[in-house]
Coordinates of C-alpha atoms in Angstrom, one line a residue:
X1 CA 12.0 75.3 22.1
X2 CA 14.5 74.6 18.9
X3 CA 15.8 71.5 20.6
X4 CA 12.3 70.0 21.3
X5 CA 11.3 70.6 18.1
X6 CA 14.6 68.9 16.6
X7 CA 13.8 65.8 19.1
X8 CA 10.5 65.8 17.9
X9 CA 11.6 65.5 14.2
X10 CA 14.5 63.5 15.1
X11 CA 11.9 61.3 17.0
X12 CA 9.7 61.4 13.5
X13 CA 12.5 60.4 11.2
X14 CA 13.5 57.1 13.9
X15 CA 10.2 55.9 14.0
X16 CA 10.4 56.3 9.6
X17 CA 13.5 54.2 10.4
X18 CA 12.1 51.4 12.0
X19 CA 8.9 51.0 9.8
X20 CA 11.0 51.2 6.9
X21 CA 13.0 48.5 8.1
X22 CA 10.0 46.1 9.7
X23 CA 8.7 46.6 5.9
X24 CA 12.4 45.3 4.4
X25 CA 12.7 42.5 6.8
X26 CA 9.0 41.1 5.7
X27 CA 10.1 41.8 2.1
X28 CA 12.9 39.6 2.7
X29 CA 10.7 36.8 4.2
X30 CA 8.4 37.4 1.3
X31 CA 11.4 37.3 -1.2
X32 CA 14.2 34.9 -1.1
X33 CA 17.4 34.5 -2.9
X34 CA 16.7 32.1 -5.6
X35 CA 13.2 33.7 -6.6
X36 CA 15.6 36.8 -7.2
X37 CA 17.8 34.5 -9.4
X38 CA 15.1 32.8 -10.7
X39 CA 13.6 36.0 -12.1
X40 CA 16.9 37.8 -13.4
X41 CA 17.8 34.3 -15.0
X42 CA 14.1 35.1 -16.7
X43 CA 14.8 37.8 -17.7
X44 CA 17.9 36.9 -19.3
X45 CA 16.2 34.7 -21.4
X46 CA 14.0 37.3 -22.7
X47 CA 16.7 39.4 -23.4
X48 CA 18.9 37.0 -25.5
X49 CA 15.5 36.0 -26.8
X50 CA 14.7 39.7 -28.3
X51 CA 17.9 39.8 -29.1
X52 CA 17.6 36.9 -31.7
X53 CA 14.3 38.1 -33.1
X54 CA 16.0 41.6 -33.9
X55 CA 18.8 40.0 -35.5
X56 CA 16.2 38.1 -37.8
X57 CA 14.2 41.5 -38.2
X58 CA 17.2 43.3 -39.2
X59 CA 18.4 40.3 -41.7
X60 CA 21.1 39.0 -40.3
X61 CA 21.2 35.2 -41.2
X62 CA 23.7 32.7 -40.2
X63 CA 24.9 30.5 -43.5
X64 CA 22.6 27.3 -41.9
X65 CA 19.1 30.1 -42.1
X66 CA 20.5 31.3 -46.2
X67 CA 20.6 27.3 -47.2
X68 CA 17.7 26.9 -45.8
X69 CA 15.7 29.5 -46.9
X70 CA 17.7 29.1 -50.9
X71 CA 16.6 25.3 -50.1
X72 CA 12.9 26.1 -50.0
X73 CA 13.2 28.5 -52.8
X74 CA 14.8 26.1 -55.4
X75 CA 11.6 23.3 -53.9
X76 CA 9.3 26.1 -54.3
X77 CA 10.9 27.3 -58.2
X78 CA 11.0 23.3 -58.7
X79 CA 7.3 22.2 -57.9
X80 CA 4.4 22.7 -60.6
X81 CA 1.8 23.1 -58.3
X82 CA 3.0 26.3 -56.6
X83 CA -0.5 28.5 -55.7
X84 CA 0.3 32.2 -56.4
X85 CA -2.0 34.7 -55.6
X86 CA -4.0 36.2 -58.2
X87 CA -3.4 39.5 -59.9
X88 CA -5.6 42.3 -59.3
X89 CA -7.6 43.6 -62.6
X90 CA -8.5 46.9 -61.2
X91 CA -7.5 50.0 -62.6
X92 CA -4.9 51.4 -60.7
X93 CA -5.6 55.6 -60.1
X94 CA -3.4 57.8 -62.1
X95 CA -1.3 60.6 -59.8
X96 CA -3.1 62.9 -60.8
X97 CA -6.1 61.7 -59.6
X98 CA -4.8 62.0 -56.3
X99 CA -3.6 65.2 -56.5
X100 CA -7.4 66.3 -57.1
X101 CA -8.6 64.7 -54.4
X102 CA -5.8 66.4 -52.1
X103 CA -7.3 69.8 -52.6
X104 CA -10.5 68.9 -51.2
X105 CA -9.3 66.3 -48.2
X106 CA -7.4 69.8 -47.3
X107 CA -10.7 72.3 -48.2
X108 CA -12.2 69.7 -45.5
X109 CA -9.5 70.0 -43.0
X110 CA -9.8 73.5 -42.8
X111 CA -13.7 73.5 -42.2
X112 CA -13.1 70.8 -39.6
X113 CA -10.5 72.9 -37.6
X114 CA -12.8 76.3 -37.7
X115 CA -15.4 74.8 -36.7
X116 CA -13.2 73.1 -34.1
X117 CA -11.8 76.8 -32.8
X118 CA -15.4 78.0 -33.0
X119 CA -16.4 75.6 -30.2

């Protein structure tokens, strides 16, 4: 009875085989070898490509990007008719305004979360 019921597994775990490998072989007619190149070459690209952008992000300029960039600042310093923005008027809070306020954004917190644990 143990050997039928191995053959019958067995028998399971061939026919597994063969689908998994009628599956592959379509995937490989689906698939060639130069789409794969194709797409890892991508994907190079967009590596080396992220790459540069975190160089930029993280500050690290080449001497041709600082003479540029000190280039557009001495044309910007030199021109008259440079647009700033305009300053802001408004009263800026004091600290300890804030620190008032912090009391009752917390006295509101804790009513939120009771009420909250109460549902």
């Amino acid at each position: 009875v143990q050997d039928i019921e191995f053959m019958q597994i067995e028998m399971k775990v061939i026919e597994g085989l063969k689908a998994g490998n009628e599956c592959l072989k379509s995937m490989h007619e689906i698939m060639s070898i130069e789409d794969v190149e194709k797409i890892l070459d991508e994907t190079q690209e967009s590596i080396e490509y992220q790459r540069q952008i975190d160089e930029m992000l993280a500050g690290a300029l080449t001497q041709e990007d600082e003479d540029a960039v000190l280039a557009e600042l001495e044309a910007i310093t030199q021109g008259e008719d440079v647009a700033l923005p305009e300053v802001p008027t408004e009263h800026v809070p004091e600290i300890l305004e804030a620190a008032e306020v912090e009391p009752e954004r917390k006295d509101i917190m804790k009513k939120h979360n009771r009420e909250m644990l109460a549902a």
